[in-house]
Coordinates of C-alpha atoms and ligand atoms in Angstrom, one line a residue:
X1 CA 3.2 0.8 -8.2
X2 CA 4.9 3.2 -10.6
X3 CA 8.2 2.4 -12.2
X4 CA 10.9 4.6 -13.7
X5 CA 13.7 3.9 -16.3
X6 CA 16.1 6.3 -18.0
X7 CA 19.1 6.1 -20.4
X8 CA 21.8 8.3 -21.8
X9 CA 24.1 6.9 -24.5
X10 CA 24.4 5.6 -28.1
X11 CA 25.5 2.0 -27.5
X12 CA 22.0 0.6 -27.6
X13 CA 18.6 1.2 -29.1
X14 CA 17.0 3.6 -26.6
X15 CA 13.4 2.7 -27.2
X16 CA 14.1 -1.0 -26.8
X17 CA 16.0 -0.4 -23.6
X18 CA 13.3 1.7 -22.1
X19 CA 10.5 -0.7 -23.0
X20 CA 12.5 -3.8 -21.8
X21 CA 13.3 -1.9 -18.6
X22 CA 9.6 -1.1 -18.0
X23 CA 8.8 -4.8 -18.6
X24 CA 11.2 -5.7 -15.8
X25 CA 9.1 -3.4 -13.5
X26 CA 5.7 -4.7 -14.7
X27 CA 5.4 -7.0 -11.7
X28 CA 5.0 -3.9 -9.5
X29 CA 1.6 -3.2 -11.0
X30 CA 0.6 -0.4 -13.4
X31 CA -2.2 0.8 -15.5
X32 CA -0.6 3.0 -18.2
X33 CA 2.9 3.6 -19.5
X34 CA 5.0 6.0 -21.6
X35 CA 8.4 6.9 -22.9
X36 CA 10.0 10.1 -24.2
X37 CA 13.3 10.2 -26.2
X38 CA 15.2 13.4 -27.0
X39 CA 17.9 13.6 -29.7
X40 CA 19.1 17.2 -30.1
X41 CA 15.9 19.2 -30.7
X42 CA 13.9 16.2 -31.8
X43 CA 11.5 14.8 -29.3
X44 CA 9.5 11.6 -29.7
X45 CA 7.0 10.7 -27.1
X46 CA 4.5 7.9 -26.8
X47 CA 2.0 6.9 -24.1
X48 CA -0.7 4.2 -23.8
X49 CA -3.2 3.0 -21.3
X50 CA -3.1 -0.7 -20.2
X51 CA -0.3 -3.2 -20.8
X52 CA 3.1 -2.5 -22.3
X53 CA 2.0 -4.3 -25.5
X54 CA -0.2 -1.3 -26.1
X55 CA 2.7 1.1 -25.7
X56 CA 4.9 -1.1 -28.0
X57 CA 2.2 -1.1 -30.7
X58 CA 1.7 2.7 -30.4
X59 CA 5.4 3.5 -30.8
X60 CA 6.2 0.8 -33.4
X61 CA 7.0 3.4 -36.0
X62 CA 9.4 5.2 -33.6
X63 CA 13.0 4.4 -34.6
X64 CA 15.9 5.9 -32.7
X65 CA 19.6 5.5 -33.8
X66 CA 22.6 7.1 -32.3
X67 CA 23.0 9.2 -29.2
X68 CA 20.0 10.2 -27.2
X69 CA 18.5 10.6 -23.8
X70 CA 15.3 8.8 -22.8
X71 CA 12.9 8.3 -19.9
X72 CA 10.1 5.8 -19.4
X73 CA 7.4 5.2 -16.8
X74 CA 4.8 2.7 -15.7
X75 CA 2.0 4.5 -13.8
X76 CA -0.2 3.1 -11.1
X77 CA -2.9 5.8 -10.8
X78 CA -3.1 7.8 -7.6
X79 CA -4.2 11.4 -8.7
X80 CA -6.5 11.1 -11.7
X81 CA -7.8 8.1 -13.6
X82 CA -5.6 5.8 -15.7
X83 CA -5.9 7.7 -19.0
X84 CA -3.3 8.6 -21.6
X85 CA -3.4 12.2 -20.6
X86 CA -2.5 11.2 -17.0
X87 CA 0.2 8.8 -18.1
X88 CA 3.8 9.9 -17.8
X89 CA 6.0 11.5 -19.2
X90 CA 4.3 14.8 -18.5
X91 CA 5.0 17.6 -20.9
X92 CA 5.7 21.2 -20.6
X93 CA 6.5 23.3 -23.7
X94 CA 9.9 21.8 -24.2
X95 CA 10.5 19.6 -21.1
X96 CA 9.3 16.1 -20.0
X97 CA 9.1 14.5 -16.6
X98 CA 8.5 11.1 -15.1
X99 CA 7.8 10.8 -11.4
X100 CA 7.2 8.2 -8.7
X101 CA 5.6 9.2 -5.4
X102 CA 3.3 12.0 -4.4
X103 CA 3.8 15.7 -4.5
X104 CA 1.8 16.7 -1.5
X105 CA 1.9 20.5 -2.1
X106 CA 1.0 20.3 -5.8
X107 CA -2.2 22.3 -5.3
X108 CA -0.3 25.2 -3.8
X109 CA 2.4 25.1 -6.4
X110 CA -0.2 24.9 -9.2
X111 CA -1.7 28.1 -7.9
X112 CA 1.6 29.9 -8.7
X113 CA 1.5 28.7 -12.3
X114 CA -0.5 29.4 -15.4
X115 CA -3.5 27.0 -15.1
X116 CA -4.1 27.0 -18.9
X117 CA -0.8 25.0 -19.2
X118 CA -2.2 22.0 -17.3
X119 CA -3.7 19.1 -19.2
X120 CA -3.7 16.2 -16.7
X121 CA -5.3 15.6 -13.3
X122 CA -1.9 14.5 -11.9
X123 CA 0.3 15.9 -9.2
X124 CA 3.3 15.2 -11.3
X125 CA 2.5 17.7 -14.0
X126 CA 3.3 20.6 -11.7
X127 CA 7.0 19.6 -11.7
X128 CA 7.5 20.2 -15.4
X129 CA 5.7 23.6 -15.5
X130 CA 7.5 24.7 -12.3
X131 CA 10.8 23.8 -14.0
X132 CA 10.0 25.8 -17.1
X133 CA 8.9 28.8 -15.0
X134 CA 12.2 28.6 -13.0
X135 CA 14.1 28.3 -16.3
X136 CA 12.6 31.6 -17.5
X137 CA 13.9 33.2 -14.3
X138 CA 17.4 31.8 -14.3
X139 CA 18.1 30.6 -17.8
X140 CA 20.3 27.9 -16.3
X141 CA 18.7 24.5 -16.6
X142 CA 20.4 23.0 -13.6
X143 CA 19.6 25.9 -11.4
X144 CA 16.0 25.8 -12.6
X145 CA 15.9 22.1 -11.7
X146 CA 17.5 22.7 -8.3
X147 CA 15.0 25.4 -7.5
X148 CA 12.1 23.1 -8.6
X149 CA 13.2 20.2 -6.4
X150 CA 13.6 22.5 -3.4
X151 CA 10.0 23.5 -3.7
X152 CA 8.5 20.0 -3.8
X153 CA 7.1 18.4 -0.7
X154 CA 6.2 14.8 -0.4
X155 CA 7.9 11.8 -1.9
X156 CA 9.5 11.7 -5.3
X157 CA 11.9 10.0 -7.7
X158 CA 12.1 12.3 -10.7
X159 CA 13.8 12.2 -14.1
X160 CA 13.4 15.3 -16.3
X161 CA 14.6 15.9 -19.8
X162 CA 14.5 19.2 -21.6
X163 CA 15.3 20.7 -25.0
X164 CA 17.1 23.4 -23.1
X165 CA 19.8 20.8 -22.3
X166 CA 19.2 18.0 -24.8
X167 CA 22.1 15.8 -23.7
X168 CA 21.1 15.7 -20.0
X169 CA 18.9 13.9 -17.6
X170 CA 18.1 15.8 -14.4
X171 CA 17.2 13.6 -11.4
X172 CA 16.0 14.0 -7.8
X173 CA 15.0 11.7 -5.0
X174 CA 13.1 12.0 -1.8
X175 CA 11.5 9.0 0.0
X176 CA 11.0 7.0 -3.2
X177 CA 13.8 4.8 -4.6
X178 CA 16.0 5.8 -7.5
X179 CA 19.2 4.1 -8.7
X180 CA 21.8 5.3 -11.2
X181 CA 23.7 2.7 -13.1
X182 CA 26.7 3.0 -15.4
X183 CA 28.7 1.1 -17.9
X184 CA 31.5 3.1 -19.4
X185 CA 29.9 6.2 -20.9
X186 CA 26.4 4.8 -20.8
X187 CA 24.2 5.9 -17.9
X188 CA 21.1 4.2 -16.7
X189 CA 18.3 5.1 -14.3
X190 CA 15.7 2.9 -12.7
X191 CA 13.5 2.8 -9.6
X192 CA 14.6 -0.7 -8.7
X193 CA 17.5 -3.1 -9.7
X194 CA 15.6 -5.2 -12.2
X195 CA 16.0 -3.1 -15.3
X196 CA 19.7 -2.5 -14.6
X197 CA 20.6 -6.2 -14.3
X198 CA 22.6 -7.2 -17.4
X199 CA 23.0 -3.6 -18.5
X200 CA 24.8 -1.5 -15.8
X201 CA 28.1 -2.7 -14.4
X202 CA 27.8 -0.6 -11.3
X203 CA 25.1 1.2 -9.4
X204 CA 24.6 4.1 -7.0
X205 CA 21.5 4.1 -4.7
X206 CA 20.5 7.7 -4.4
X207 CA 19.8 9.0 -0.9
X208 CA 16.9 11.2 0.2
X209 CA 17.5 14.8 -0.7
X210 CA 20.0 14.0 -3.5
X211 CA 19.6 15.5 -6.9
X212 CA 21.7 16.4 -9.9
X213 CA 22.2 15.7 -13.6
X214 CA 23.8 13.2 -15.8
X215 CA 25.3 13.6 -19.3
X216 CA 27.2 11.1 -21.4
X217 CA 29.8 9.5 -19.1
X218 CA 29.4 12.0 -16.3
X219 CA 27.2 12.4 -13.2
X220 CA 27.0 15.4 -10.9
X221 CA 25.4 14.8 -7.6
X222 CA 24.2 17.4 -5.0
X223 CA 22.5 17.6 -1.7
X224 CA 21.5 20.9 -0.1
X225 CA 23.5 22.9 -2.7
X226 CA 26.7 20.9 -1.9
X227 CA 28.3 18.7 -4.5
X228 CA 29.0 15.1 -3.4
X229 CA 30.8 12.1 -5.0
X230 CA 28.6 9.1 -5.6
X231 CA 30.1 5.8 -4.4
X232 CA 29.2 3.3 -7.0
X233 CA 29.1 -0.5 -6.2
X234 CA 29.2 -3.4 -8.6
X235 CA 25.8 -4.8 -9.6
X236 CA 26.3 -8.5 -9.1
X237 CA 22.7 -9.7 -9.4
X238 CA 22.0 -12.4 -12.0
X239 CA 19.4 -12.0 -14.8
X240 CA 18.5 -15.7 -14.6
X241 CA 17.1 -15.2 -11.2
X242 CA 14.7 -12.6 -12.5
X243 CA 13.2 -14.8 -15.1
X244 CA 10.5 -17.5 -15.0
X245 CA 12.6 -20.6 -15.7
X246 CA 10.0 -22.8 -17.2
X247 CA 7.2 -22.2 -14.7
X248 CA 3.8 -20.9 -15.8
X249 CA 4.0 -17.9 -13.5
X250 CA 6.6 -16.2 -11.3
X251 CA 4.4 -17.1 -8.4
X252 CA 4.7 -20.8 -9.2
X253 CA 8.4 -20.5 -9.6
X254 CA 8.7 -18.7 -6.3
X255 CA 6.6 -21.3 -4.5
X256 CA 8.9 -24.0 -5.8
X257 CA 12.0 -22.1 -5.0
X258 CA 11.2 -21.8 -1.3
X259 CA 12.9 -25.0 -0.4
X260 CA 16.2 -23.8 -1.8
X261 CA 16.0 -20.1 -0.7
X262 CA 15.3 -21.1 2.8
X263 CA 18.7 -22.7 2.9
X264 CA 20.1 -19.2 2.1
X265 CA 18.0 -17.8 4.9
X266 CA 19.4 -20.3 7.4
X267 CA 23.0 -20.2 6.1
X268 CA 25.5 -19.3 8.7
X269 CA 22.8 -18.6 11.2
X270 CA 21.8 -22.0 12.5
X271 CA 24.7 -23.6 14.3
X272 CA 24.9 -27.0 16.0
X273 CA 23.4 -25.8 19.3
X274 CA 22.6 -22.1 18.9
X275 CA 21.5 -19.4 16.5
X276 CA 23.7 -16.6 15.5
X277 CA 23.3 -13.5 13.4
X278 CA 26.6 -12.1 12.2
X279 CA 24.9 -8.8 11.4
X280 CA 23.6 -8.3 15.0
X281 CA 25.5 -7.3 18.1
X282 CA 24.0 -8.9 21.2
X283 CA 24.6 -5.6 23.1
X284 CA 22.0 -4.1 20.8
X285 CA 19.3 -6.1 22.6
X286 CA 20.4 -5.3 26.2
X287 CA 17.6 -4.0 28.4
X288 CA 14.9 -4.9 25.9
X289 CA 11.7 -5.5 27.9
X290 CA 9.1 -5.8 25.1
X291 CA 8.9 -6.1 21.3
X292 CA 6.5 -4.3 18.9
X293 CA 6.3 -5.6 15.4
X294 CA 4.9 -3.5 12.6
X295 CA 4.2 -4.4 9.0
X296 CA 1.5 -4.6 6.2
X297 CA -0.3 -7.4 4.4
X298 CA 1.6 -10.7 4.2
X299 CA 4.5 -9.2 6.2
X300 CA 2.0 -8.5 8.9
X301 CA 0.9 -12.1 8.9
X302 CA 4.6 -13.2 9.3
X303 CA 4.9 -10.6 12.1
X304 CA 1.8 -11.9 13.9
X305 CA 3.3 -15.4 13.7
X306 CA 6.5 -14.0 15.1
X307 CA 4.7 -12.4 18.0
X308 CA 3.6 -15.9 19.2
X309 CA 7.1 -17.3 18.7
X310 CA 8.7 -14.4 20.6
X311 CA 6.5 -14.8 23.6
X312 CA 6.9 -18.6 23.6
X313 CA 10.6 -19.0 22.8
X314 CA 12.2 -15.7 23.9
X315 CA 9.7 -15.0 26.6
X316 CA 9.5 -11.3 25.8
X317 CA 6.0 -9.6 25.7
X318 CA 5.4 -9.0 22.0
X319 CA 2.7 -7.3 20.0
X320 CA 2.2 -7.0 16.2
X321 CA 0.4 -4.2 14.5
X322 CA -0.7 -3.2 11.1
X323 CA 1.5 -0.2 10.1
X324 CA -1.3 2.0 8.7
X325 CA -3.1 1.6 12.0
X326 CA -0.1 2.1 14.2
X327 CA 0.8 5.4 12.5
X328 CA -2.3 7.3 13.6
X329 CA -3.2 5.7 16.9
X330 CA -0.8 7.9 18.9
X331 CA 1.1 4.9 20.2
X332 CA 2.8 5.0 23.5
X333 CA 6.4 4.1 22.8
X334 CA 8.9 3.2 25.5
X335 CA 12.7 3.2 24.9
X336 CA 13.0 -0.3 26.3
X337 CA 10.9 -1.7 23.4
X338 CA 12.5 -3.2 20.4
X339 CA 10.7 -2.1 17.3
X340 CA 10.7 -4.6 14.5
X341 CA 9.5 -3.7 11.0
X342 CA 9.0 -6.4 8.4
X343 CA 8.8 -5.7 4.7
X344 CA 9.6 -7.7 1.5
X345 CA 10.3 -4.6 -0.6
X346 CA 11.7 -2.3 2.1
X347 CA 9.7 0.5 0.4
X348 CA 6.2 0.1 1.9
X349 CA 5.2 3.7 2.8
X350 CA 3.2 2.9 5.9
X351 CA 5.9 0.6 7.3
X352 CA 8.6 3.1 6.5
X353 CA 6.7 5.9 8.3
X354 CA 6.1 3.6 11.4
X355 CA 9.8 3.0 11.5
X356 CA 10.5 6.7 11.3
X357 CA 8.1 7.3 14.3
X358 CA 9.8 4.6 16.3
X359 CA 13.2 6.0 15.6
X360 CA 12.0 9.5 16.5
X361 CA 10.8 8.1 19.9
X362 CA 14.3 6.7 20.5
X363 CA 13.4 3.0 20.2
X364 CA 16.0 0.5 18.9
X365 CA 14.8 -0.6 15.5
X366 CA 15.4 -3.7 13.5
X367 CA 14.3 -4.4 9.9
X368 CA 13.5 -7.8 8.5
X369 CA 13.7 -7.2 4.8
X370 CA 14.3 -8.9 1.5
X371 CA 15.8 -5.9 -0.3
X372 CA 19.2 -4.7 0.7
X373 CA 19.7 -1.0 0.3
X374 CA 16.0 -0.4 0.4
X375 CA 14.6 2.7 2.2
X376 CA 13.7 0.6 5.3
X377 CA 17.0 -1.1 5.5
X378 CA 18.9 2.2 5.2
X379 CA 16.8 3.7 8.0
X380 CA 16.7 0.9 10.6
X381 CA 19.4 0.6 13.2
X382 CA 19.9 -3.1 12.4
X383 CA 18.8 -5.4 9.6
X384 CA 18.3 -9.1 9.1
X385 CA 17.9 -9.9 5.4
X386 CA 15.6 -12.7 4.5
X387 CA 17.7 -13.6 1.4
X388 CA 14.7 -14.8 -0.6
X389 CA 16.0 -13.3 -3.9
X390 CA 14.0 -11.1 -6.2
X391 CA 10.2 -11.8 -5.7
X392 CA 8.3 -10.9 -8.8
X393 CA 4.8 -12.3 -8.2
X394 CA 2.6 -9.7 -6.6
X395 CA 1.3 -12.4 -4.3
X396 CA 4.1 -12.8 -1.8
X397 CA 5.2 -16.4 -1.2
X398 CA 8.9 -17.0 -0.6
X399 CA 9.2 -13.6 1.0
X400 CA 6.6 -14.8 3.6
X401 CA 8.2 -18.1 4.5
X402 CA 11.7 -16.6 4.8
X403 CA 10.3 -13.8 7.0
X404 CA 8.7 -16.4 9.3
X405 CA 12.0 -18.4 9.3
X406 CA 13.9 -15.2 10.3
X407 CA 11.4 -14.5 13.1
X408 CA 11.7 -18.0 14.4
X409 CA 15.5 -17.8 14.4
X410 CA 15.3 -14.4 16.1
X411 CA 13.0 -15.7 18.8
X412 CA 15.5 -18.5 19.5
X413 CA 18.5 -16.1 19.3
X414 CA 16.8 -13.9 22.0
X415 CA 15.6 -16.9 24.0
X416 CA 18.6 -19.2 23.9
X417 CA 19.9 -17.9 27.3
X418 CA 16.6 -18.8 28.9
X419 CA 15.5 -22.0 27.0
X420 CA 16.5 -25.3 28.3
X421 CA 19.0 -27.2 26.2
X422 CA 16.6 -29.9 25.1
X423 CA 14.0 -27.4 23.8
X424 CA 16.7 -25.4 22.0
X425 CA 18.1 -28.5 20.3
X426 CA 14.7 -29.6 19.3
X427 CA 14.0 -26.2 17.7
X428 CA 17.3 -26.2 15.9
X429 CA 16.7 -29.7 14.6
X430 CA 13.3 -28.5 13.3
X431 CA 14.9 -25.4 11.6
X432 CA 17.3 -27.7 9.8
X433 CA 14.4 -29.7 8.4
X434 CA 12.8 -26.6 6.9
X435 CA 14.0 -27.2 3.3
X436 CA 12.3 -30.6 3.3
X437 CA 9.0 -29.1 4.7
X438 CA 9.0 -26.5 2.0
X439 CA 9.7 -28.9 -0.9
X440 CA 6.7 -29.1 -3.3
X441 CA 5.9 -32.8 -3.7
X442 CA 4.6 -33.5 -7.3
X443 CA 1.6 -35.6 -6.1
X444 CA 0.6 -32.9 -3.6
X445 CA 0.6 -30.3 -6.4
X446 CA -1.4 -32.6 -8.6
X447 CA -3.9 -33.2 -5.9
X448 CA -4.4 -29.5 -5.3
X449 CA -4.7 -28.9 -9.1
X450 CA -7.6 -31.4 -9.2
X451 CA -9.2 -30.2 -6.0
X452 CA -9.2 -26.6 -7.1
X453 CA -12.0 -27.2 -9.6
X454 CA -14.4 -27.8 -6.7
X455 CA -13.7 -24.4 -5.2
X456 CA -14.6 -22.0 -7.9
X457 CA -18.0 -21.0 -6.7
X458 CA -19.7 -20.7 -3.3
X459 CA -20.3 -17.6 -1.2
X460 CA -17.0 -17.5 0.5
X461 CA -14.1 -19.1 2.2
X462 CA -13.2 -19.3 5.9
X463 CA -9.6 -20.2 6.6
X464 CA -9.4 -21.3 10.2
X465 CA -6.5 -22.1 12.5
X466 CA -5.4 -21.7 16.1
X467 CA -2.2 -20.2 17.6
X468 CA 0.4 -19.7 14.9
X469 CA -2.0 -21.3 12.5
X470 CA -4.3 -18.4 12.9
X471 CA -1.9 -15.9 11.2
X472 CA -1.3 -18.7 8.6
X473 CA -5.1 -18.8 8.0
X474 CA -5.1 -15.1 7.5
X475 CA -2.3 -15.5 5.0
X476 CA -4.1 -18.3 3.2
X477 CA -7.2 -16.2 2.9
X478 CA -5.2 -13.1 1.6
X479 CA -3.4 -15.3 -1.0
X480 CA -6.7 -16.6 -2.3
X481 CA -8.5 -13.3 -2.4
X482 CA -5.7 -11.3 -4.0
X483 CA -5.3 -13.6 -7.0
X484 CA -8.7 -15.4 -7.4
X485 CA -10.9 -12.4 -6.4
X486 CA -13.1 -14.7 -4.4
X487 CA -14.2 -13.6 -0.9
X488 CA -12.1 -15.2 1.8
X489 CA -11.5 -14.6 5.5
X490 CA -9.0 -15.9 7.9
X491 CA -10.4 -16.5 11.4
X492 CA -9.2 -17.9 14.7
X493 CA -11.0 -21.3 14.8
X494 CA -12.1 -20.9 18.4
X495 CA -13.9 -17.6 17.5
X496 CA -16.1 -19.0 14.8
X497 CA -18.9 -19.9 17.3
X498 CA -19.0 -16.2 18.4
X499 CA -20.6 -15.1 15.2
X500 CA -19.3 -16.4 11.8
X501 CA -20.7 -19.9 12.3
X502 CA -24.1 -18.3 11.4
X503 CA -22.9 -18.3 7.8
X504 CA -22.3 -22.0 7.8
X505 CA -24.0 -23.9 4.9
X506 CA -22.8 -26.2 2.1
X507 CA -21.7 -23.1 0.1
X508 CA -19.4 -21.9 2.8
X509 CA -16.0 -23.4 2.2
X510 CA -13.9 -23.9 5.3
X511 CA -10.2 -24.5 4.9
X512 CA -9.2 -26.0 8.3
X513 CA -5.5 -26.0 9.3
X514 CA -5.3 -29.0 11.6
X515 CA -1.7 -29.6 12.8
X516 CA -1.1 -32.8 14.8
X517 CA 1.6 -31.1 16.9
X518 CA -0.4 -28.1 18.2
X519 CA -3.9 -28.0 19.7
X520 CA -5.2 -30.7 17.4
X521 CA -8.1 -31.7 19.6
X522 CA -9.2 -28.1 20.0
X523 CA -9.3 -27.3 16.3
X524 CA -10.9 -30.7 15.7
X525 CA -13.9 -29.8 17.8
X526 CA -14.1 -26.4 16.1
X527 CA -14.3 -28.0 12.7
X528 CA -16.8 -30.6 14.0
X529 CA -19.1 -27.7 15.0
X530 CA -18.9 -26.3 11.5
X531 CA -19.4 -29.7 9.9
X532 CA -22.5 -30.3 12.0
X533 CA -23.9 -27.1 10.4
X534 CA -23.2 -28.5 7.0
X535 CA -20.3 -26.3 6.0
X536 CA -18.1 -27.8 3.3
X537 CA -14.8 -28.7 5.0
X538 CA -11.4 -29.0 3.3
X539 CA -9.0 -30.2 6.1
X540 CA -5.3 -29.9 5.8
X541 CA -3.5 -32.3 8.2
X542 CA -1.4 -35.4 8.5
X543 CA -4.2 -37.1 10.5
X544 CA -7.1 -38.2 8.3
X545 CA -10.3 -36.5 9.4
X546 CA -13.4 -38.4 8.7
X547 CA -15.8 -35.4 8.7
X548 CA -13.8 -33.6 6.0
X549 CA -15.4 -33.3 2.5
X550 CA -11.9 -32.9 1.1
X551 CA -8.7 -33.9 2.8
X552 CA -5.2 -32.7 1.9
X553 CA -2.6 -34.9 3.5
X554 CA 0.6 -33.4 4.6
X555 CA 3.7 -35.3 5.9
X556 CA 3.8 -36.5 9.5
X557 CA 6.1 -33.7 10.8
X558 CA 7.5 -33.8 14.3
X559 CA 7.3 -30.1 15.0
X560 CA 4.4 -27.7 14.6
X561 CA 6.6 -25.2 12.7
X562 CA 7.3 -27.8 10.1
X563 CA 3.6 -28.4 9.7
X564 CA 3.2 -24.6 9.5
X565 CA 5.6 -24.3 6.5
X566 CA 4.2 -27.3 4.7
X567 CA 0.7 -25.9 5.1
X568 CA 1.9 -22.5 3.8
X569 CA 2.9 -24.2 0.6
X570 CA -0.4 -26.0 0.4
X571 CA -2.3 -22.7 0.8
X572 CA -0.2 -20.9 -1.8
X573 CA -0.6 -23.7 -4.4
X574 CA -4.4 -24.0 -3.7
X575 CA -4.9 -20.2 -4.2
X576 CA -2.7 -20.3 -7.4
X577 CA -4.6 -23.2 -8.9
X578 CA -8.0 -21.8 -8.2
X579 CA -6.9 -18.4 -9.7
X580 CA -5.5 -20.2 -12.8
X581 CA -8.7 -22.1 -13.3
X582 CA -10.6 -18.8 -13.1
X583 CA -8.4 -17.5 -15.9
X584 CA -6.6 -14.8 -13.9
X585 CA -3.1 -13.5 -14.3
X586 CA -1.7 -14.6 -11.0
X587 CA 1.5 -12.6 -11.3
X588 CA -0.3 -9.3 -11.9
X589 CA -3.7 -9.4 -10.1
X590 CA -6.1 -6.5 -10.8
X591 CA -5.8 -3.4 -8.7
X592 CA -2.7 -4.6 -6.8
X593 CA 0.9 -3.3 -6.9
X594 CA 4.0 -5.2 -5.8
X595 CA 5.4 -2.4 -3.8
X596 CA 3.0 0.0 -2.1
X597 CA 5.0 3.2 -1.9
X598 CA 2.0 5.5 -1.2
X599 CA 0.0 5.7 2.0
Ligands
LIG1 C1 1.4 -9.9 -0.5 O1 0.9 -11.0 -1.1 C2 0.7 -8.7 -0.7 N1 0.7 -8.4 -2.1 C3 0.9 -7.5 0.2 O2 0.0 -7.7 1.2 C4 2.3 -7.2 0.8 O3 2.7 -8.2 1.6 C5 2.2 -5.8 1.5 O4 1.9 -4.8 0.6 C6 3.5 -5.5 2.2 O5 4.6 -5.4 1.4 P1 6.1 -5.4 1.9 O6 6.3 -6.7 2.5 O7 6.9 -5.2 0.7 O8 6.2 -4.3 2.9

């Protein structure tokens, strides 16, 4: 999804900062990029389609010394194709704008303006022409910007620079993240923390409806015409964490990290004989009769797993829905329902909107999220952070396993009054063994690397499992398709004979999740049915399965959840190794964005 950076100052080379900053946002996905730098009346602008290397080449002759203001953008096309004309910054006669989000009323606004001025197919361009029209009317750049922002509907994070105020960046935010950073007199902007790490000392996360302007060493912030004082906080994140650390891909690093980060997820929450969440007040859950979980993609798969755990361990009726479906189904919402949203980024538009609907209907809302201060965290009544650290690979790995761990703990937290002591202690013991289950064993990774070469063709994959291993099968299939571009489906194993088994032949690859601790005999007979029809079977289990064409042996775990987590790692590695063999960039798969901030 689109990314924004901005800079005011003289301490560093602006072009370098803008491009490095955009590189930090690359993982979000983009198809064109651009920068604009203003020094007095001199403007330099550069845009390119494709990767940042193209932009770097195009602006190699551009040299900037001394004080200046600059804005940069990576664009993920929504309105109009990924072309240079549609890339940001968009230009007026003397002003330049970058924008994340969607201006919903751009067509109406465009009708008020001179159509001959428009050169792109984007919604964004309307902002810069509107600003210049307002400036003609008021001759005060800030007033013109304030009027412009007040006319925009939809979601936006905007940075605008203009020759009419050459030492200034105007900014505005509504439903799309924007952060201001500072270090002494230097001022930075970015749409997420990553470009600011190692540059800004402190940061301010803009709230919806806020806008203003920044000049060397000063920031003026407003909302609804009233001036406000921004409360900056130290930026403590570490650059190291945001880098690859010797792995081939961020995805690989993040798979390996799971065993450590899960320790953070559990820390302070799993006690000797109970689960606690410092951040939650038990009164918050009083009178809750049911739970509705809502999320997208991988987070939805975590949520679906959570729905099984909630019913089993907390004994509370629970459903899990895809946020984009939930939004328009006119759901019946009851105030005794706890509404849980799950999101790695905390910015996913559909999940955020579902959360808004639940809040409006008076439900208690809880976010399970990886990014503190994200839009979802700020909106929910309560939050449990997954503490996975920055996840850069577009294909979610450690965010998923930490989400499932939080849901498991939450199910125990809500169920500990009802569960018998023996069951509770068994669950807690299993939770404490999570780091071991998530550890990548060298020989397992090697085995999957070798195995991957047998799965580069065929007419499709079925990932099958039962119970909680069904959502895990969905996740395994999603992982494979998003980075390998091979067709894969997750299916409940018991449902295969109701249709999909018709596809069975040697070119149909079945990845069978066969945990010894949960419904082993049931899944075994489902796999036997497929094997009898000559499907190629890759079984993942701790119990050798003679009908399997390939067998991936996991450890003999004593709890189904430990098998679940170990199998999650197997599926992530298998997808990654297949994608690598196919020559794909697993960190930045085609057509995908890390954070989906549009509907
Ligand atoms: C994960 O591999 C996907 N890229 C995607 O499905 C993702 O989980 C989904 O877009 C939801 O994102 P969120 O967790 O940030 O809300």
